[in-house]
CSV table of C-alpha atoms and ligand atoms in Angstrom, one decimal:
chain,number,residue,atom,x,y,z
A,21,UNK,CA,10.4,4.5,28.8
A,22,UNK,CA,8.7,1.2,28.1
A,23,UNK,CA,6.4,0.8,25.1
A,24,UNK,CA,3.1,0.7,27.1
A,25,UNK,CA,3.9,4.0,28.9
A,26,UNK,CA,5.0,5.6,25.6
A,27,UNK,CA,1.7,4.6,23.9
A,28,UNK,CA,-0.3,5.9,26.9
A,29,UNK,CA,1.6,9.2,26.6
A,30,UNK,CA,1.0,9.5,22.9
A,31,UNK,CA,-2.7,8.9,23.3
A,32,UNK,CA,-3.0,11.4,26.2
A,33,UNK,CA,-1.1,14.2,24.4
A,34,UNK,CA,-2.6,13.7,21.0
A,35,UNK,CA,-5.8,15.6,21.6
A,36,UNK,CA,-9.1,15.3,19.7
A,37,UNK,CA,-7.9,17.3,16.7
A,38,UNK,CA,-5.2,14.8,15.8
A,39,UNK,CA,-5.7,11.5,14.0
A,40,UNK,CA,-2.9,8.8,13.9
A,41,UNK,CA,-3.0,6.5,10.9
A,42,UNK,CA,-0.9,3.3,10.7
A,43,UNK,CA,-0.5,1.1,7.7
A,44,UNK,CA,-0.8,-2.6,8.5
A,45,UNK,CA,2.9,-3.1,7.7
A,46,UNK,CA,3.9,-0.9,10.6
A,47,UNK,CA,5.5,-2.4,13.7
A,48,UNK,CA,2.9,-3.8,16.2
A,49,UNK,CA,3.5,-1.1,18.8
A,50,UNK,CA,2.8,1.7,16.2
A,51,UNK,CA,-0.4,-0.1,15.3
A,52,UNK,CA,-1.3,-0.1,19.0
A,53,UNK,CA,-0.8,3.6,19.3
A,54,UNK,CA,-2.8,4.4,16.1
A,55,UNK,CA,-6.5,5.5,15.8
A,56,UNK,CA,-7.0,3.7,12.5
A,57,UNK,CA,-5.1,0.8,10.9
A,58,UNK,CA,-5.6,-0.4,7.3
A,59,UNK,CA,-4.3,-0.3,3.7
A,60,UNK,CA,-3.1,2.9,2.2
A,61,UNK,CA,-6.1,4.1,0.3
A,62,UNK,CA,-8.6,3.1,3.0
A,63,UNK,CA,-6.6,5.2,5.5
A,64,UNK,CA,-6.6,8.2,3.3
A,65,UNK,CA,-10.4,8.0,2.7
A,66,UNK,CA,-11.0,7.4,6.4
A,67,UNK,CA,-8.9,10.5,7.4
A,68,UNK,CA,-10.8,12.6,4.9
A,69,UNK,CA,-14.1,11.7,6.6
A,70,UNK,CA,-13.0,12.9,10.0
A,71,UNK,CA,-13.0,16.4,11.5
A,72,UNK,CA,-9.3,16.0,12.5
A,73,UNK,CA,-7.2,19.1,11.8
A,74,UNK,CA,-3.9,17.2,12.0
A,75,UNK,CA,-3.2,13.7,10.6
A,76,UNK,CA,0.0,11.8,11.5
A,77,UNK,CA,0.7,9.1,8.9
A,78,UNK,CA,2.8,6.1,10.1
A,79,UNK,CA,3.7,4.7,6.8
A,80,UNK,CA,5.8,5.8,3.8
A,81,UNK,CA,5.8,9.1,1.9
A,82,UNK,CA,3.4,8.3,-0.9
A,83,UNK,CA,0.8,7.3,1.7
A,84,UNK,CA,1.1,10.7,3.5
A,85,UNK,CA,0.9,12.4,0.1
A,86,UNK,CA,-2.3,10.6,-0.7
A,87,UNK,CA,-3.8,11.7,2.7
A,88,UNK,CA,-2.9,15.3,1.8
A,89,UNK,CA,-4.3,15.1,-1.7
A,90,UNK,CA,-7.6,13.9,-0.3
A,91,UNK,CA,-7.6,16.3,2.6
A,92,UNK,CA,-5.8,19.5,1.4
A,93,UNK,CA,-7.2,21.5,4.3
A,94,UNK,CA,-5.6,19.2,7.0
A,95,UNK,CA,-2.1,19.4,8.3
A,96,UNK,CA,-0.5,16.0,7.3
A,97,UNK,CA,2.7,14.8,9.0
A,98,UNK,CA,4.8,11.9,7.9
A,99,UNK,CA,6.0,10.4,11.2
A,100,UNK,CA,9.3,9.0,9.7
A,101,UNK,CA,10.4,11.5,7.1
A,102,UNK,CA,13.0,9.2,5.6
A,103,UNK,CA,10.4,6.4,4.9
A,104,UNK,CA,9.9,6.1,1.2
A,105,UNK,CA,8.6,3.4,-1.1
A,106,UNK,CA,11.4,2.4,-3.5
A,107,UNK,CA,8.7,1.6,-6.1
A,108,UNK,CA,7.2,5.1,-6.0
A,109,UNK,CA,10.1,6.7,-7.9
A,110,UNK,CA,10.8,3.9,-10.5
A,111,UNK,CA,9.5,6.0,-13.4
A,112,UNK,CA,9.9,9.8,-13.8
A,113,UNK,CA,7.0,12.1,-14.6
A,114,UNK,CA,9.1,13.3,-17.6
A,115,UNK,CA,9.2,9.7,-19.0
A,116,UNK,CA,5.4,9.5,-18.7
A,117,UNK,CA,5.0,12.9,-20.5
A,118,UNK,CA,7.2,11.6,-23.3
A,119,UNK,CA,5.2,8.4,-23.6
A,120,UNK,CA,2.0,10.3,-23.8
A,121,UNK,CA,3.4,12.6,-26.5
A,122,UNK,CA,4.4,9.5,-28.5
A,123,UNK,CA,1.2,7.5,-27.8
A,124,UNK,CA,-1.6,10.0,-27.3
A,125,UNK,CA,-4.4,7.3,-27.5
A,126,UNK,CA,-3.0,5.0,-24.8
A,127,UNK,CA,-4.2,5.7,-21.3
A,128,UNK,CA,-1.7,5.6,-18.5
A,129,UNK,CA,-2.8,3.6,-15.4
A,130,UNK,CA,-0.8,4.3,-12.3
A,131,UNK,CA,-0.6,2.3,-9.1
A,132,UNK,CA,-1.4,4.2,-6.0
A,133,UNK,CA,2.1,3.3,-4.6
A,134,UNK,CA,3.7,6.3,-6.5
A,135,UNK,CA,4.5,9.9,-5.6
A,136,UNK,CA,2.1,12.7,-6.4
A,137,UNK,CA,4.2,14.2,-9.2
A,138,UNK,CA,3.9,11.0,-11.1
A,139,UNK,CA,0.1,10.6,-10.5
A,140,UNK,CA,-0.3,14.2,-11.8
A,141,UNK,CA,0.9,13.0,-15.3
A,142,UNK,CA,-1.4,9.9,-15.4
A,143,UNK,CA,-5.0,9.2,-16.4
A,144,UNK,CA,-6.3,6.9,-13.7
A,145,UNK,CA,-5.0,5.6,-10.4
A,146,UNK,CA,-5.6,2.0,-9.1
A,147,UNK,CA,-5.0,0.2,-5.9
A,148,UNK,CA,-4.2,-3.5,-5.8
A,149,UNK,CA,-7.9,-4.1,-4.9
A,150,UNK,CA,-9.3,-2.1,-7.7
A,151,UNK,CA,-6.8,-2.6,-10.6
A,152,UNK,CA,-8.6,-5.4,-12.4
A,153,UNK,CA,-12.0,-3.7,-12.1
A,154,UNK,CA,-10.7,-0.3,-13.4
A,155,UNK,CA,-8.6,-1.6,-16.2
A,156,UNK,CA,-11.5,-3.8,-17.4
A,157,UNK,CA,-13.7,-0.7,-17.6
A,158,UNK,CA,-11.3,1.4,-19.8
A,159,UNK,CA,-12.6,1.5,-23.3
A,160,UNK,CA,-9.1,1.2,-24.9
A,161,UNK,CA,-7.5,-2.2,-25.5
A,162,UNK,CA,-3.9,-0.9,-25.2
A,163,UNK,CA,-3.0,0.4,-21.7
A,164,UNK,CA,0.3,1.5,-20.1
A,165,UNK,CA,0.4,0.2,-16.6
A,166,UNK,CA,3.0,1.7,-14.3
A,167,UNK,CA,5.2,1.0,-12.4
A,168,UNK,CA,4.7,-2.5,-11.0
A,169,UNK,CA,5.3,-5.2,-13.6
A,170,UNK,CA,4.0,-8.0,-11.3
A,171,UNK,CA,0.7,-6.3,-10.5
A,172,UNK,CA,0.4,-5.4,-14.2
A,173,UNK,CA,1.1,-9.0,-15.3
A,174,UNK,CA,-1.5,-10.2,-12.8
A,175,UNK,CA,-4.1,-7.8,-14.2
A,176,UNK,CA,-3.2,-8.9,-17.8
A,177,UNK,CA,-3.8,-12.6,-16.8
A,178,UNK,CA,-7.2,-11.6,-15.4
A,179,UNK,CA,-8.1,-9.6,-18.5
A,180,UNK,CA,-6.7,-11.4,-21.6
A,181,UNK,CA,-8.6,-9.2,-24.0
A,182,UNK,CA,-6.5,-6.2,-23.0
A,183,UNK,CA,-3.0,-5.5,-24.2
A,184,UNK,CA,-1.2,-4.2,-21.1
A,185,UNK,CA,2.1,-2.5,-21.7
A,186,UNK,CA,4.2,-3.2,-18.6
A,187,UNK,CA,6.9,-1.0,-17.0
A,188,UNK,CA,9.9,-2.7,-15.4
A,189,UNK,CA,9.1,-1.4,-11.9
A,190,UNK,CA,8.7,-3.7,-8.9
A,191,UNK,CA,8.4,-3.8,-5.1
A,192,UNK,CA,11.9,-4.9,-3.9
A,193,UNK,CA,10.3,-6.9,-1.1
A,194,UNK,CA,7.4,-8.8,-2.7
A,195,UNK,CA,9.2,-9.3,-6.0
A,196,UNK,CA,11.8,-11.5,-4.2
A,197,UNK,CA,9.3,-14.3,-3.6
A,198,UNK,CA,10.1,-17.4,-5.6
A,199,UNK,CA,8.3,-20.7,-6.5
A,200,UNK,CA,10.6,-22.5,-4.2
A,201,UNK,CA,9.8,-20.2,-1.2
A,202,UNK,CA,6.1,-20.9,-1.7
A,203,UNK,CA,6.5,-24.6,-2.2
A,204,UNK,CA,8.6,-25.0,1.0
A,205,UNK,CA,6.0,-23.0,3.1
A,206,UNK,CA,3.2,-25.2,1.6
A,207,UNK,CA,5.2,-28.3,2.5
A,208,UNK,CA,5.6,-27.1,6.1
A,209,UNK,CA,1.9,-26.3,6.4
A,210,UNK,CA,0.2,-28.7,4.0
A,211,UNK,CA,-3.3,-27.9,5.2
A,212,UNK,CA,-3.0,-24.2,5.0
A,213,UNK,CA,-4.4,-21.9,2.2
A,214,UNK,CA,-2.0,-19.5,0.7
A,215,UNK,CA,-3.0,-15.8,0.3
A,216,UNK,CA,-0.6,-13.6,-1.6
A,217,UNK,CA,-0.2,-10.0,-2.7
A,218,UNK,CA,-0.1,-9.4,-6.5
A,219,UNK,CA,3.2,-7.5,-6.1
A,220,UNK,CA,4.8,-11.0,-6.0
A,221,UNK,CA,6.0,-12.5,-9.3
A,222,UNK,CA,3.8,-14.9,-11.3
A,223,UNK,CA,6.2,-17.9,-10.5
A,224,UNK,CA,5.2,-17.6,-6.9
A,225,UNK,CA,1.6,-16.4,-7.4
A,226,UNK,CA,0.7,-19.6,-9.5
A,227,UNK,CA,0.5,-21.5,-6.2
A,228,UNK,CA,-1.7,-19.0,-4.3
A,229,UNK,CA,-5.3,-19.9,-3.4
A,230,UNK,CA,-6.2,-16.2,-3.0
A,231,UNK,CA,-4.4,-13.2,-4.6
A,232,UNK,CA,-5.3,-9.7,-3.3
A,233,UNK,CA,-4.5,-6.4,-1.6
A,234,UNK,CA,-3.6,-6.1,2.1
A,235,UNK,CA,-7.3,-5.7,2.8
A,236,UNK,CA,-8.4,-8.7,0.6
A,237,UNK,CA,-5.8,-10.9,2.3
A,238,UNK,CA,-6.9,-9.9,5.8
A,239,UNK,CA,-10.6,-10.3,4.8
A,240,UNK,CA,-9.9,-13.8,3.5
A,241,UNK,CA,-7.8,-14.8,6.5
A,242,UNK,CA,-10.6,-13.8,8.8
A,243,UNK,CA,-13.4,-15.4,6.8
A,244,UNK,CA,-12.0,-18.9,6.7
A,245,UNK,CA,-11.6,-21.5,9.5
A,246,UNK,CA,-8.7,-23.0,7.6
A,247,UNK,CA,-5.1,-22.2,8.5
A,248,UNK,CA,-3.6,-19.5,6.2
A,249,UNK,CA,0.0,-18.7,5.0
A,250,UNK,CA,0.3,-14.9,4.6
A,251,UNK,CA,2.3,-14.2,1.4
A,252,UNK,CA,2.9,-10.5,1.9
A,253,UNK,CA,4.9,-8.1,4.1
A,254,UNK,CA,5.3,-9.7,7.5
A,255,UNK,CA,3.4,-6.9,9.3
A,256,UNK,CA,0.2,-8.5,8.1
A,257,UNK,CA,0.9,-11.8,9.7
A,258,UNK,CA,2.3,-10.2,12.8
A,259,UNK,CA,-0.9,-8.2,13.2
A,260,UNK,CA,-3.2,-11.1,12.6
A,261,UNK,CA,-1.3,-13.5,14.8
A,262,UNK,CA,-1.3,-11.0,17.7
A,263,UNK,CA,-5.0,-10.0,17.3
A,264,UNK,CA,-6.4,-13.5,16.6
A,265,UNK,CA,-4.3,-15.9,18.7
A,266,UNK,CA,-7.1,-18.6,18.3
A,267,UNK,CA,-6.6,-18.8,14.6
A,268,UNK,CA,-3.8,-20.5,12.6
A,269,UNK,CA,-1.8,-18.0,10.6
A,270,UNK,CA,1.7,-18.5,9.3
A,271,UNK,CA,4.3,-16.2,7.8
A,272,UNK,CA,5.7,-16.8,4.3
A,273,UNK,CA,9.5,-16.1,4.5
A,274,UNK,CA,9.3,-13.8,7.6
A,275,UNK,CA,13.0,-12.9,7.4
A,276,UNK,CA,12.7,-11.6,3.8
A,277,UNK,CA,9.2,-10.2,3.5
A,278,UNK,CA,10.1,-7.1,5.6
A,279,UNK,CA,9.8,-3.6,4.2
A,280,UNK,CA,12.6,-1.7,6.0
A,281,UNK,CA,10.9,1.7,5.2
A,282,UNK,CA,7.7,0.5,6.8
A,283,UNK,CA,9.6,-0.3,10.0
A,284,UNK,CA,11.2,3.2,10.3
A,285,UNK,CA,8.5,4.7,12.5
A,286,UNK,CA,9.3,4.5,16.3
A,287,UNK,CA,7.2,5.3,19.3
A,288,UNK,CA,9.7,8.0,20.3
A,289,UNK,CA,9.4,9.6,16.9
A,290,UNK,CA,5.6,9.4,17.1
A,291,UNK,CA,5.6,11.0,20.5
A,292,UNK,CA,7.7,13.9,19.1
A,293,UNK,CA,5.2,14.3,16.2
A,294,UNK,CA,2.3,14.4,18.7
A,295,UNK,CA,4.2,17.1,20.7
A,296,UNK,CA,4.6,19.1,17.4
A,297,UNK,CA,8.4,18.6,17.1
A,298,UNK,CA,8.9,15.6,14.9
A,299,UNK,CA,8.1,14.2,11.5
A,300,UNK,CA,7.7,16.2,8.4
A,301,UNK,CA,4.8,18.2,7.3
A,302,UNK,CA,3.7,17.3,3.7
A,303,UNK,CA,3.5,20.3,1.5
A,304,UNK,CA,2.5,19.7,-2.1
A,305,UNK,CA,2.6,22.1,-5.0
A,306,UNK,CA,-1.1,23.0,-5.4
A,307,UNK,CA,-1.1,22.4,-9.2
A,308,UNK,CA,0.5,19.0,-8.8
A,309,UNK,CA,-1.9,18.1,-6.0
A,310,UNK,CA,-4.9,19.1,-8.1
A,311,UNK,CA,-3.8,17.1,-11.1
A,312,UNK,CA,-3.0,14.0,-8.8
A,313,UNK,CA,-6.5,14.4,-7.3
A,314,UNK,CA,-8.1,14.2,-10.8
A,315,UNK,CA,-6.2,10.9,-11.3
A,316,UNK,CA,-7.5,9.5,-8.0
A,317,UNK,CA,-11.0,10.9,-8.7
A,318,UNK,CA,-11.0,9.0,-12.0
A,319,UNK,CA,-10.3,5.8,-10.0
A,320,UNK,CA,-13.4,6.5,-7.8
A,321,UNK,CA,-15.5,7.3,-10.9
A,322,UNK,CA,-14.7,3.8,-12.2
A,323,UNK,CA,-15.8,2.4,-8.9
A,324,UNK,CA,-12.4,1.8,-7.4
B,14,13P,P1,-1.8,-1.5,0.1
B,14,13P,O1,-2.3,-0.5,-0.9
B,14,13P,O2,-2.5,-2.8,-0.1
B,14,13P,O3,-1.9,-0.9,1.5
B,14,13P,O4,-0.3,-1.9,-0.2
B,14,13P,C1,0.6,-1.0,0.2
B,14,13P,C2,1.9,-1.6,-0.1
B,14,13P,O5,2.9,-1.0,0.1
B,14,13P,C3,2.0,-2.9,-0.7
B,14,13P,O6,3.3,-3.3,-0.7
B,15,SF4,FE1,6.9,-0.1,-1.3
B,15,SF4,FE2,7.1,-2.7,-1.4
B,15,SF4,FE3,7.5,-1.4,0.9
B,15,SF4,FE4,5.0,-1.6,-0.1
B,15,SF4,S1,6.3,-3.3,0.7
B,15,SF4,S2,6.0,0.2,0.7
B,15,SF4,S3,5.5,-1.5,-2.3
B,15,SF4,S4,8.7,-1.2,-1.0
């Protein structure tokens, strides 16, 4: 069946009780089939404010877990069960417990791109949009920031009065960007502004005009009349180029800024989920879920 027919069928069969969420890194046809598109935390919050009884998450596992933590009463289905974020498991909950035993006065700040068992051991969660604001408000000077060393280093640069202890985690996609990748894109599009995700390393970020989350990058791209090079997973540029053909948007390294896990969702798979046959229902241990919810609530208390 062709893509348009499959999308029609998904929308027809879905019913009012089901909400389909798609992260902006998803393939364009999945975004077309979704009810809401956005960054991971915004999708979880949006889902929690709806009456939907069933939520199908087109993204990676930690995103579906965050939806479930914020809406424990809803049935949450991960459309592509094998889709995980390699960064989400780069530090074990046991390792964090050990750190806290050895350093009881150092708060542990955890990036939202982690699994719920890890969040359950940490003090406060951050997104890439809220990380600087939240870390700046913590009373302590010494802070353990896990797992993304590039995001942590960017926060450290913005907050020189803090002493941020970094972990050696990274996003295998964004961390591959080099100064030379950025300089060649800038040479190709000399009039364009460069917007980059803080999961990229400092050697590439030093040339960016704007550094921010998926949402911040999209907001900037739409707010300016100047051409923009999009230095993040290629789904963002694919989405903006398709939706705003009158604007000038360019990919940075389109062949390498691809998250394979984010491309695992298919229309056939989504159709099976809608029919009640496919995907995987997210079931979290209630104690883990409650502790992870406290970590996320702490982010909201700090205004994240
Ligand atoms: P957002 O939280 O900005 O959606 O980012 C998700 C992600 O996977 C970044 O690589
Ligand atoms: Fe994880 Fe990186 Fe993929 Fe985002 S782009 S889901 S951080 S591997």
